CSV table of C-alpha atoms and ligand atoms in Angstrom, one decimal:
chain,number,residue,atom,x,y,z
A,9,MET,CA,0.0,0.0,0.0
A,10,ASP,CA,1.2,3.5,-0.8
A,11,ILE,CA,1.2,5.3,2.5
A,12,LYS,CA,3.2,8.4,2.9
A,13,ILE,CA,5.0,8.8,6.3
A,14,THR,CA,8.0,11.1,5.7
A,15,ASP,CA,10.5,11.4,2.8
A,16,SER,CA,12.8,8.9,4.4
A,17,ILE,CA,10.4,6.7,6.4
A,18,LYS,CA,8.5,4.3,4.1
A,19,TYR,CA,5.6,2.0,4.8
A,20,ILE,CA,6.2,-1.6,3.8
A,21,GLY,CA,3.5,-3.3,5.7
A,22,THR,CA,0.8,-5.7,4.4
A,23,ASN,CA,-2.9,-6.0,4.7
A,24,ASP,CA,-4.4,-9.4,5.5
A,25,TYR,CA,-8.0,-9.5,4.1
A,26,ASP,CA,-8.8,-13.2,4.7
A,27,LEU,CA,-7.6,-13.9,8.2
A,28,ASP,CA,-10.4,-15.8,10.0
A,29,LEU,CA,-9.3,-15.0,13.6
A,30,PHE,CA,-6.4,-12.8,14.8
A,31,GLU,CA,-4.4,-14.7,17.4
A,32,SER,CA,-6.9,-17.5,16.7
A,33,GLN,CA,-9.4,-15.7,18.9
A,34,TYR,CA,-10.5,-12.3,17.7
A,35,ILE,CA,-12.8,-11.8,14.7
A,36,VAL,CA,-11.4,-9.2,12.3
A,37,PRO,CA,-14.4,-8.2,10.1
A,38,ASN,CA,-12.1,-5.7,8.3
A,39,GLY,CA,-9.0,-7.9,8.2
A,40,MET,CA,-5.7,-7.1,9.9
A,41,ALA,CA,-2.5,-5.2,9.0
A,42,TYR,CA,1.0,-6.2,9.8
A,43,ASN,CA,2.9,-2.9,9.7
A,44,SER,CA,6.5,-2.6,8.8
A,45,TYR,CA,8.6,0.4,8.0
A,46,LEU,CA,11.9,1.2,6.2
A,47,ILE,CA,14.0,4.1,7.4
A,48,LEU,CA,16.3,5.1,4.5
A,49,ASP,CA,19.6,6.3,5.6
A,50,GLU,CA,23.4,5.5,5.4
A,51,LYS,CA,22.5,2.4,7.4
A,52,SER,CA,18.9,1.7,6.4
A,53,ALA,CA,16.7,0.0,9.0
A,54,VAL,CA,13.7,-2.2,8.5
A,55,MET,CA,11.4,-1.7,11.5
A,56,ALA,CA,9.7,-5.1,12.1
A,57,ALA,CA,9.1,-8.1,9.8
A,58,ALA,CA,5.7,-9.6,9.1
A,59,ASP,CA,3.5,-12.6,9.6
A,60,LYS,CA,4.4,-15.8,7.7
A,61,ARG,CA,1.1,-15.3,5.8
A,62,LYS,CA,2.7,-12.3,4.1
A,63,ILE,CA,6.3,-13.1,3.5
A,64,ASP,CA,6.4,-12.6,-0.3
A,65,GLU,CA,4.3,-9.4,-0.3
A,66,TRP,CA,6.4,-7.9,2.5
A,67,LEU,CA,9.8,-8.8,0.9
A,68,SER,CA,8.7,-7.3,-2.4
A,69,ALA,CA,7.4,-4.1,-0.7
A,70,LEU,CA,10.8,-3.8,1.0
A,71,GLU,CA,12.8,-4.5,-2.2
A,72,LYS,CA,10.8,-1.8,-4.0
A,73,GLU,CA,11.5,0.8,-1.4
A,74,LEU,CA,15.2,-0.2,-1.2
A,75,ALA,CA,15.6,0.5,-4.9
A,76,GLY,CA,18.6,-1.7,-5.3
A,77,GLU,CA,20.2,-1.0,-1.9
A,78,LYS,CA,20.5,-3.5,0.9
A,79,PRO,CA,19.0,-3.2,4.4
A,80,TYR,CA,21.6,-2.7,7.1
A,81,TYR,CA,19.5,-3.4,10.1
A,82,LEU,CA,16.3,-5.3,10.9
A,83,VAL,CA,14.9,-4.0,14.2
A,84,LEU,CA,12.7,-6.4,16.1
A,85,GLN,CA,10.6,-4.6,18.6
A,86,HIS,CA,8.4,-7.6,19.4
A,87,LEU,CA,8.9,-11.3,18.7
A,88,GLU,CA,5.3,-12.4,18.4
A,89,PRO,CA,4.9,-14.5,15.2
A,90,ASP,CA,2.6,-11.9,13.6
A,91,HIS,CA,5.8,-9.8,13.3
A,92,THR,CA,8.6,-12.5,13.1
A,93,GLY,CA,7.0,-15.2,10.9
A,94,ALA,CA,8.9,-13.6,8.0
A,95,VAL,CA,12.3,-13.1,9.7
A,96,LYS,CA,13.8,-16.4,8.4
A,97,ALA,CA,13.0,-15.5,4.8
A,98,PHE,CA,14.4,-12.0,5.3
A,99,CYS,CA,17.6,-13.4,6.7
A,100,ASP,CA,17.9,-15.9,3.8
A,101,LYS,CA,17.6,-13.0,1.4
A,102,TYR,CA,19.8,-10.6,3.3
A,103,PRO,CA,22.4,-12.6,5.2
A,104,GLU,CA,24.5,-9.5,5.8
A,105,ALA,CA,21.7,-7.6,7.6
A,106,ILE,CA,22.2,-7.2,11.3
A,107,LEU,CA,19.3,-8.0,13.6
A,108,VAL,CA,18.7,-5.5,16.4
A,109,MET,CA,16.7,-6.4,19.5
A,110,GLY,CA,16.7,-6.1,23.3
A,111,GLU,CA,18.5,-8.6,25.6
A,112,THR,CA,15.3,-10.4,26.6
A,113,ALA,CA,14.3,-10.7,23.0
A,114,LYS,CA,17.8,-12.2,22.2
A,115,ARG,CA,17.2,-14.9,24.8
A,116,MET,CA,13.8,-15.7,23.4
A,117,PHE,CA,14.7,-15.3,19.7
A,118,PRO,CA,15.8,-18.8,18.9
A,119,GLN,CA,12.3,-20.0,19.7
A,120,PHE,CA,11.0,-17.9,16.8
A,121,ALA,CA,13.6,-18.2,14.0
A,122,ALA,CA,16.8,-20.1,13.4
A,123,VAL,CA,19.1,-17.7,11.5
A,124,ASP,CA,22.9,-17.0,11.3
A,125,ASN,CA,22.7,-13.3,10.9
A,126,GLU,CA,24.6,-11.2,13.4
A,127,ILE,CA,22.5,-9.9,16.3
A,128,VAL,CA,23.2,-6.6,18.1
A,129,THR,CA,21.4,-6.1,21.4
A,130,VAL,CA,20.2,-2.7,22.7
A,131,LYS,CA,19.4,-1.7,26.2
A,132,ASP,CA,16.7,0.6,27.6
A,133,GLY,CA,17.7,4.2,26.9
A,134,GLU,CA,20.4,3.2,24.4
A,135,SER,CA,20.7,4.9,21.0
A,136,LEU,CA,21.6,3.5,17.6
A,137,SER,CA,22.7,5.9,14.8
A,138,LEU,CA,21.6,5.1,11.2
A,139,GLY,CA,23.3,8.2,9.8
A,140,SER,CA,21.0,11.2,10.0
A,141,HIS,CA,18.4,9.2,12.0
A,142,THR,CA,18.9,8.1,15.6
A,143,LEU,CA,16.8,5.4,17.2
A,144,LYS,CA,16.4,5.6,20.9
A,145,PHE,CA,15.2,2.4,22.6
A,146,THR,CA,12.7,2.2,25.4
A,147,ALA,CA,12.1,-1.1,27.0
A,148,SER,CA,8.4,-1.7,27.3
A,149,PRO,CA,8.1,-5.0,29.2
A,150,MET,CA,4.7,-6.6,29.2
A,151,VAL,CA,3.2,-4.2,26.6
A,152,HIS,CA,2.1,-6.9,26.0
A,153,TRP,CA,5.1,-9.4,25.9
A,154,PRO,CA,8.2,-9.3,28.1
A,155,GLU,CA,10.7,-8.6,25.3
A,156,VAL,CA,9.0,-5.6,23.8
A,157,MET,CA,11.3,-2.7,23.0
A,158,MET,CA,9.8,0.4,21.5
A,159,CYS,CA,11.9,3.0,19.8
A,160,TYR,CA,11.8,6.7,19.1
A,161,GLU,CA,13.4,8.2,16.1
A,162,GLU,CA,14.8,11.5,17.3
A,163,SER,CA,15.4,13.5,14.1
A,164,GLU,CA,11.8,13.1,12.8
A,165,LYS,CA,10.2,12.6,16.2
A,166,VAL,CA,8.6,9.3,15.3
A,167,LEU,CA,7.6,6.7,17.9
A,168,PHE,CA,7.7,3.1,16.7
A,169,SER,CA,5.3,1.8,19.3
A,170,ALA,CA,5.2,-2.0,18.8
A,171,ASP,CA,1.7,-3.3,19.4
A,172,ALA,CA,0.7,-0.2,21.5
A,173,PHE,CA,-1.7,2.1,19.6
A,174,GLY,CA,-2.6,-0.8,17.4
A,175,LYS,CA,-6.0,-1.6,16.0
A,176,PHE,CA,-7.8,-4.4,14.2
A,177,GLY,CA,-8.5,-3.8,10.5
A,178,THR,CA,-6.5,-3.3,7.3
A,179,LEU,CA,-5.1,0.1,6.6
A,180,ASP,CA,-7.5,0.8,3.8
A,181,THR,CA,-10.5,0.3,6.2
A,182,ASP,CA,-12.4,3.5,6.8
A,183,GLU,CA,-13.7,3.1,10.3
A,184,ASP,CA,-13.7,4.8,13.7
A,185,TRP,CA,-10.2,4.3,15.2
A,186,ALA,CA,-11.3,4.1,18.9
A,187,CYS,CA,-13.8,1.3,18.5
A,188,GLU,CA,-11.4,-1.3,17.1
A,189,ALA,CA,-8.4,0.1,19.0
A,190,ARG,CA,-10.3,-0.2,22.2
A,191,ARG,CA,-11.3,-3.8,21.5
A,192,TYR,CA,-7.6,-4.5,20.6
A,193,TYR,CA,-6.3,-2.8,23.7
A,194,PHE,CA,-8.5,-4.4,26.3
A,195,ASN,CA,-8.4,-7.9,25.0
A,196,ILE,CA,-4.7,-8.0,24.0
A,197,VAL,CA,-2.9,-5.5,26.3
A,198,GLY,CA,-5.6,-4.9,29.0
A,199,LYS,CA,-4.0,-7.0,31.8
A,200,TYR,CA,-1.0,-4.7,31.7
A,201,GLY,CA,-2.4,-1.3,32.5
A,202,GLN,CA,0.4,-0.6,35.0
A,203,GLN,CA,3.1,-1.3,32.4
A,204,VAL,CA,1.4,0.9,29.9
A,205,GLN,CA,1.2,3.7,32.5
A,206,ALA,CA,4.9,3.3,33.1
A,207,LEU,CA,5.6,3.5,29.4
A,208,LEU,CA,3.5,6.6,29.0
A,209,GLY,CA,5.5,8.2,31.8
A,210,LYS,CA,8.8,7.3,30.1
A,211,LEU,CA,7.6,8.8,26.9
A,212,ALA,CA,6.3,12.0,28.4
A,213,ASP,CA,9.5,13.9,27.6
A,214,CYS,CA,9.6,12.9,24.0
A,215,PRO,CA,8.0,15.3,21.6
A,216,ILE,CA,6.1,12.8,19.4
A,217,GLU,CA,4.9,13.9,16.0
A,218,ILE,CA,4.1,10.5,14.4
A,219,ILE,CA,3.2,7.1,16.0
A,220,CYS,CA,4.0,4.1,13.8
A,221,PRO,CA,2.4,1.0,15.5
A,222,LEU,CA,2.6,-2.6,14.3
A,223,HIS,CA,-1.1,-2.7,13.5
A,224,GLY,CA,-3.6,-0.1,12.4
A,225,PRO,CA,-3.1,3.3,10.9
A,226,ILE,CA,-0.1,5.6,11.3
A,227,LEU,CA,-1.1,8.4,13.6
A,228,SER,CA,0.2,11.8,12.8
A,229,GLU,CA,-2.5,14.3,13.8
A,230,ASN,CA,-4.3,15.0,17.1
A,231,LEU,CA,-1.9,12.7,19.0
A,232,ASP,CA,-3.2,14.0,22.3
A,233,TYR,CA,-6.5,12.2,21.6
A,234,TYR,CA,-4.8,8.8,21.2
A,235,LEU,CA,-2.4,9.3,24.1
A,236,GLY,CA,-5.3,10.5,26.2
A,237,LEU,CA,-7.3,7.4,25.5
A,238,TYR,CA,-4.3,5.2,26.3
A,239,LYS,CA,-4.0,7.1,29.6
A,240,THR,CA,-7.7,6.5,30.5
A,241,TRP,CA,-7.6,2.8,29.4
A,242,SER,CA,-4.4,1.9,31.1
A,243,ALA,CA,-5.6,3.6,34.4
A,244,TYR,CA,-8.7,1.3,34.2
A,245,GLU,CA,-10.8,4.5,34.2
A,246,PRO,CA,-14.2,4.5,32.4
A,247,GLU,CA,-14.1,6.3,29.2
A,248,SER,CA,-17.8,7.1,28.5
A,249,GLU,CA,-20.8,7.7,30.7
A,250,GLY,CA,-23.4,5.0,30.7
A,251,THR,CA,-24.1,1.4,31.5
A,252,PHE,CA,-23.2,-1.9,29.9
A,253,VAL,CA,-26.0,-4.5,30.1
A,254,ALA,CA,-24.9,-8.0,29.3
A,255,VAL,CA,-27.4,-10.9,29.2
A,256,ALA,CA,-26.9,-14.6,28.8
A,257,SER,CA,-30.4,-16.2,28.4
A,258,ILE,CA,-31.2,-19.7,27.3
A,259,HIS,CA,-34.9,-19.6,26.4
A,260,GLY,CA,-35.5,-15.9,26.4
A,261,HIS,CA,-37.0,-15.1,29.8
A,262,THR,CA,-33.8,-13.6,31.1
A,263,LEU,CA,-33.4,-11.6,27.9
A,264,GLU,CA,-36.9,-10.2,28.4
A,265,ALA,CA,-35.9,-9.1,31.9
A,266,ALA,CA,-32.8,-7.5,30.6
A,267,GLU,CA,-34.7,-5.7,27.9
A,268,TYR,CA,-37.3,-4.5,30.4
A,269,PHE,CA,-34.5,-3.2,32.6
A,270,ALA,CA,-32.7,-1.5,29.7
A,271,GLU,CA,-35.9,0.3,28.7
A,272,GLN,CA,-36.4,1.6,32.3
A,273,LEU,CA,-32.8,2.8,32.4
A,274,LYS,CA,-33.2,4.6,29.1
A,275,ALA,CA,-36.4,6.2,30.2
A,276,LEU,CA,-34.6,7.6,33.2
A,277,GLY,CA,-32.2,9.4,30.8
A,278,GLU,CA,-29.1,7.2,31.2
A,279,PRO,CA,-26.6,8.8,28.8
A,280,LYS,CA,-25.9,5.4,27.1
A,281,VAL,CA,-27.1,1.9,27.5
A,282,ALA,CA,-24.9,-0.6,25.7
A,283,PHE,CA,-26.7,-3.9,25.4
A,284,SER,CA,-25.2,-7.3,24.5
A,285,GLU,CA,-26.6,-10.8,24.3
A,286,VAL,CA,-23.5,-12.5,25.4
A,287,PRO,CA,-23.9,-15.8,23.6
A,288,ARG,CA,-24.5,-14.1,20.3
A,289,GLU,CA,-22.1,-11.2,20.7
A,290,ASP,CA,-18.3,-11.2,20.1
A,291,GLN,CA,-16.9,-11.8,23.6
A,292,ALA,CA,-14.1,-9.3,22.8
A,293,GLU,CA,-16.7,-6.6,22.2
A,294,CYS,CA,-18.3,-7.4,25.5
A,295,VAL,CA,-14.9,-7.1,27.3
A,296,GLU,CA,-14.4,-3.8,25.6
A,297,ASP,CA,-17.8,-2.4,26.7
A,298,ALA,CA,-17.4,-3.7,30.2
A,299,PHE,CA,-14.3,-1.5,30.5
A,300,ARG,CA,-15.7,1.4,28.5
A,301,TYR,CA,-18.5,2.3,31.0
A,302,PRO,CA,-18.5,2.9,34.7
A,303,LYS,CA,-21.4,0.6,35.4
A,304,THR,CA,-22.2,-3.0,34.3
A,305,VAL,CA,-25.4,-5.0,34.9
A,306,LEU,CA,-25.1,-8.8,34.3
A,307,PHE,CA,-28.2,-11.0,33.7
A,308,ALA,CA,-27.6,-14.7,33.6
A,309,CYS,CA,-29.2,-18.1,33.8
A,310,SER,CA,-28.3,-20.8,36.2
A,311,TYR,CA,-26.8,-23.9,34.6
A,312,ASP,CA,-25.9,-27.3,36.1
A,313,ALA,CA,-25.8,-25.8,39.6
A,314,GLY,CA,-23.5,-23.1,38.2
A,315,LEU,CA,-23.5,-20.3,35.7
A,316,PHE,CA,-24.6,-20.5,32.0
A,317,PRO,CA,-21.2,-20.9,30.3
A,318,PRO,CA,-21.2,-17.9,27.9
A,319,MET,CA,-21.5,-15.5,30.9
A,320,GLU,CA,-18.9,-17.5,32.8
A,321,GLU,CA,-16.6,-17.1,29.8
A,322,LEU,CA,-17.1,-13.3,29.8
A,323,LEU,CA,-16.3,-13.2,33.5
A,324,MET,CA,-13.2,-15.3,32.9
A,325,HIS,CA,-12.0,-12.8,30.3
A,326,LEU,CA,-12.7,-9.9,32.7
A,327,ARG,CA,-10.9,-11.6,35.5
A,328,ASP,CA,-7.8,-12.2,33.2
A,329,LYS,CA,-7.9,-8.6,32.1
A,330,THR,CA,-7.9,-7.5,35.8
A,331,TYR,CA,-11.4,-5.9,35.5
A,332,ARG,CA,-11.7,-3.4,38.4
A,333,ASN,CA,-13.0,0.0,39.6
A,334,ARG,CA,-16.6,-0.5,38.3
A,335,LYS,CA,-20.1,-0.5,39.8
A,336,VAL,CA,-21.9,-3.8,39.1
A,337,ALA,CA,-25.4,-5.1,39.5
A,338,LEU,CA,-26.5,-8.8,39.2
A,339,VAL,CA,-29.7,-10.5,38.1
A,340,GLN,CA,-30.0,-14.3,38.0
A,341,ASN,CA,-32.6,-16.7,36.7
A,342,GLY,CA,-33.1,-20.3,37.6
A,343,SER,CA,-36.0,-22.7,37.2
A,344,TRP,CA,-35.4,-24.7,40.4
A,345,ALA,CA,-32.3,-23.8,42.4
A,346,PRO,CA,-30.8,-20.5,41.0
A,347,SER,CA,-27.1,-20.6,41.2
A,348,ALA,CA,-25.9,-18.0,38.6
A,349,GLY,CA,-25.7,-15.2,41.1
A,350,ARG,CA,-23.4,-17.1,43.4
A,351,VAL,CA,-20.9,-17.9,40.6
A,352,MET,CA,-21.0,-14.3,39.1
A,353,LYS,CA,-20.3,-13.0,42.6
A,354,SER,CA,-17.5,-15.4,43.2
A,355,TYR,CA,-15.7,-13.9,40.2
A,356,LEU,CA,-16.5,-10.2,41.0
A,357,ASP,CA,-15.6,-10.6,44.7
A,358,ASN,CA,-12.0,-11.4,43.7
A,359,MET,CA,-11.6,-8.3,41.6
A,360,GLN,CA,-10.3,-5.0,42.8
A,361,ASN,CA,-12.7,-2.2,43.8
A,362,ILE,CA,-16.0,-3.6,42.5
A,363,GLU,CA,-19.0,-1.9,44.1
A,364,TYR,CA,-22.3,-3.7,44.0
A,365,ILE,CA,-25.4,-1.6,43.1
A,366,GLY,CA,-28.5,-3.0,45.0
A,367,ASP,CA,-29.0,-6.7,45.9
A,368,LEU,CA,-29.0,-9.7,43.7
A,369,ILE,CA,-32.4,-10.0,42.0
A,370,THR,CA,-33.7,-13.5,41.4
A,371,ILE,CA,-36.1,-14.5,38.6
A,372,LYS,CA,-37.7,-18.0,38.7
A,373,THR,CA,-38.1,-18.7,34.9
A,374,SER,CA,-40.6,-16.0,34.0
A,375,LEU,CA,-40.7,-12.4,35.0
A,376,THR,CA,-43.3,-11.6,37.7
A,377,GLU,CA,-44.8,-8.3,38.6
A,378,GLU,CA,-42.7,-8.3,41.7
A,379,ASN,CA,-39.6,-8.8,39.5
A,380,LYS,CA,-40.6,-5.9,37.3
A,381,ALA,CA,-40.9,-3.7,40.4
A,382,GLN,CA,-37.4,-4.9,41.5
A,383,LEU,CA,-35.9,-4.2,38.0
A,384,LYS,CA,-37.5,-0.8,38.0
A,385,ALA,CA,-36.0,0.0,41.3
A,386,LEU,CA,-32.6,-1.3,40.2
A,387,ALA,CA,-32.8,0.9,37.1
A,388,GLU,CA,-33.2,3.9,39.4
A,389,ALA,CA,-30.3,2.8,41.6
A,390,VAL,CA,-28.0,2.2,38.6
A,391,HIS,CA,-29.0,5.5,37.0
A,392,ASN,CA,-28.2,7.3,40.2
A,393,ALA,CA,-25.0,5.4,41.0
B,289,FMN,C1,-28.8,-27.5,30.6
B,289,FMN,C2,-29.5,-26.7,31.6
B,289,FMN,C3,-29.1,-26.6,32.9
B,289,FMN,C4,-29.8,-25.9,33.8
B,289,FMN,N1,-29.4,-25.9,35.1
B,289,FMN,C5,-30.1,-25.2,36.0
B,289,FMN,C6,-29.8,-25.2,37.4
B,289,FMN,O1,-28.8,-25.8,37.8
B,289,FMN,N2,-30.6,-24.5,38.3
B,289,FMN,C7,-31.7,-23.8,37.9
B,289,FMN,O2,-32.3,-23.2,38.8
B,289,FMN,N3,-32.0,-23.7,36.6
B,289,FMN,C8,-31.3,-24.4,35.7
B,289,FMN,N4,-31.6,-24.3,34.3
B,289,FMN,C9,-32.7,-23.5,33.9
B,289,FMN,C10,-32.3,-22.2,33.4
B,289,FMN,O3,-31.6,-21.5,34.3
B,289,FMN,C11,-33.5,-21.6,32.8
B,289,FMN,O4,-33.5,-21.8,31.4
B,289,FMN,C12,-33.6,-20.1,33.0
B,289,FMN,O5,-33.6,-19.8,34.4
B,289,FMN,C13,-34.9,-19.5,32.4
B,289,FMN,O6,-34.5,-18.4,31.8
B,289,FMN,P1,-34.3,-18.3,30.2
B,289,FMN,O7,-35.6,-18.4,29.6
B,289,FMN,O8,-33.6,-17.0,30.0
B,289,FMN,O9,-33.5,-19.5,29.8
B,289,FMN,C14,-30.9,-25.1,33.4
B,289,FMN,C15,-31.3,-25.1,32.1
B,289,FMN,C16,-30.6,-25.9,31.1
B,289,FMN,C17,-31.0,-25.8,29.7
B,290,FE2,FE1,1.7,-8.8,20.0
B,291,FE2,FE1,1.0,-7.7,17.0
């Protein structure tokens, strides 16, 4: 793709239009991009490789931008196979090229590619001169792997941010950045908010003009907006006003209750009611919405003396992403011995700073007038929370 970054920094990434699931888990309705860049200088540096699905396309994009020259360095900021699947092919083609990576990455590297090229390691804070460009490395452990090393190009003020500021979708997709970047962030990086905060602190002194992530568009305008969202997300602070209502119903009664509740909440003027039928919705989208809003209301069926599995799966994801600092209300349904509430609570009780709104409401199969009154009262309590 012809994407202009600067006169000497070229885009050589690839778009993957027919990937079924990114990381074998996340739907990518608009595909995925594996970004890679070439910094042309006395010692030209290739910034990241590509997924094995795109070896030929990536190598030919690189060859075209090199215009007969040879790459001097291949800088590996992150070893995950979506960025290193093509390293072996690169090294076969350019045996003289020097690989640049952090020390942790060097220890892990043999797991990802067996190559004979020289490897140079860089430490946090170290610089590497390419001629007129200088790369300054910033260790970014656990954003979102241990070996991640971002780098900042000083002369053009470009941050090569590894997977941070990444997004699902190919680069020719015209869609809202935040929606797919938020889904990417909370599901892939979300557990490591503290490490992202540390990184943002380290970067605070760098005047950044362009962010070149490993996925998603190159960001060159309005950078405070993107940095601001990352600050909010990594601090586990809600981003938007409103309530997320998630329901896992088997035969529809619990769904009816959730819909009734959502109507009441909307009628009270709640700024936003995001509603998901958990078994039918992309779980990653549910995780995203649970983090987006300050309040979440969960409606679920009892199942085999436990919790209906789609809701349990959502809670497992939220536990793994260290869900916290939210207000939560619970509604359970059960036809003989309701057990969903107990299981939902067992997950939430182990999370940090979860405040319950109202008491657990129990429905026995179908919604009664009493249940309706309880849901109406809950809507008021949630709206005022
Ligand atoms: C496989 C299966 C297991 C269930 N296990 C329980 C249970 O352990 N305790 C209970 O009270 N209800 C149980 N139920 C009933 C569901 O909780 C019931 O479908 C629900 O409460 C009614 O709401 P719904 O119309 O939203 O499905 C089970 C239902 C199914 C299909
Ligand atoms: Fe990654
Ligand atoms: Fe990635």
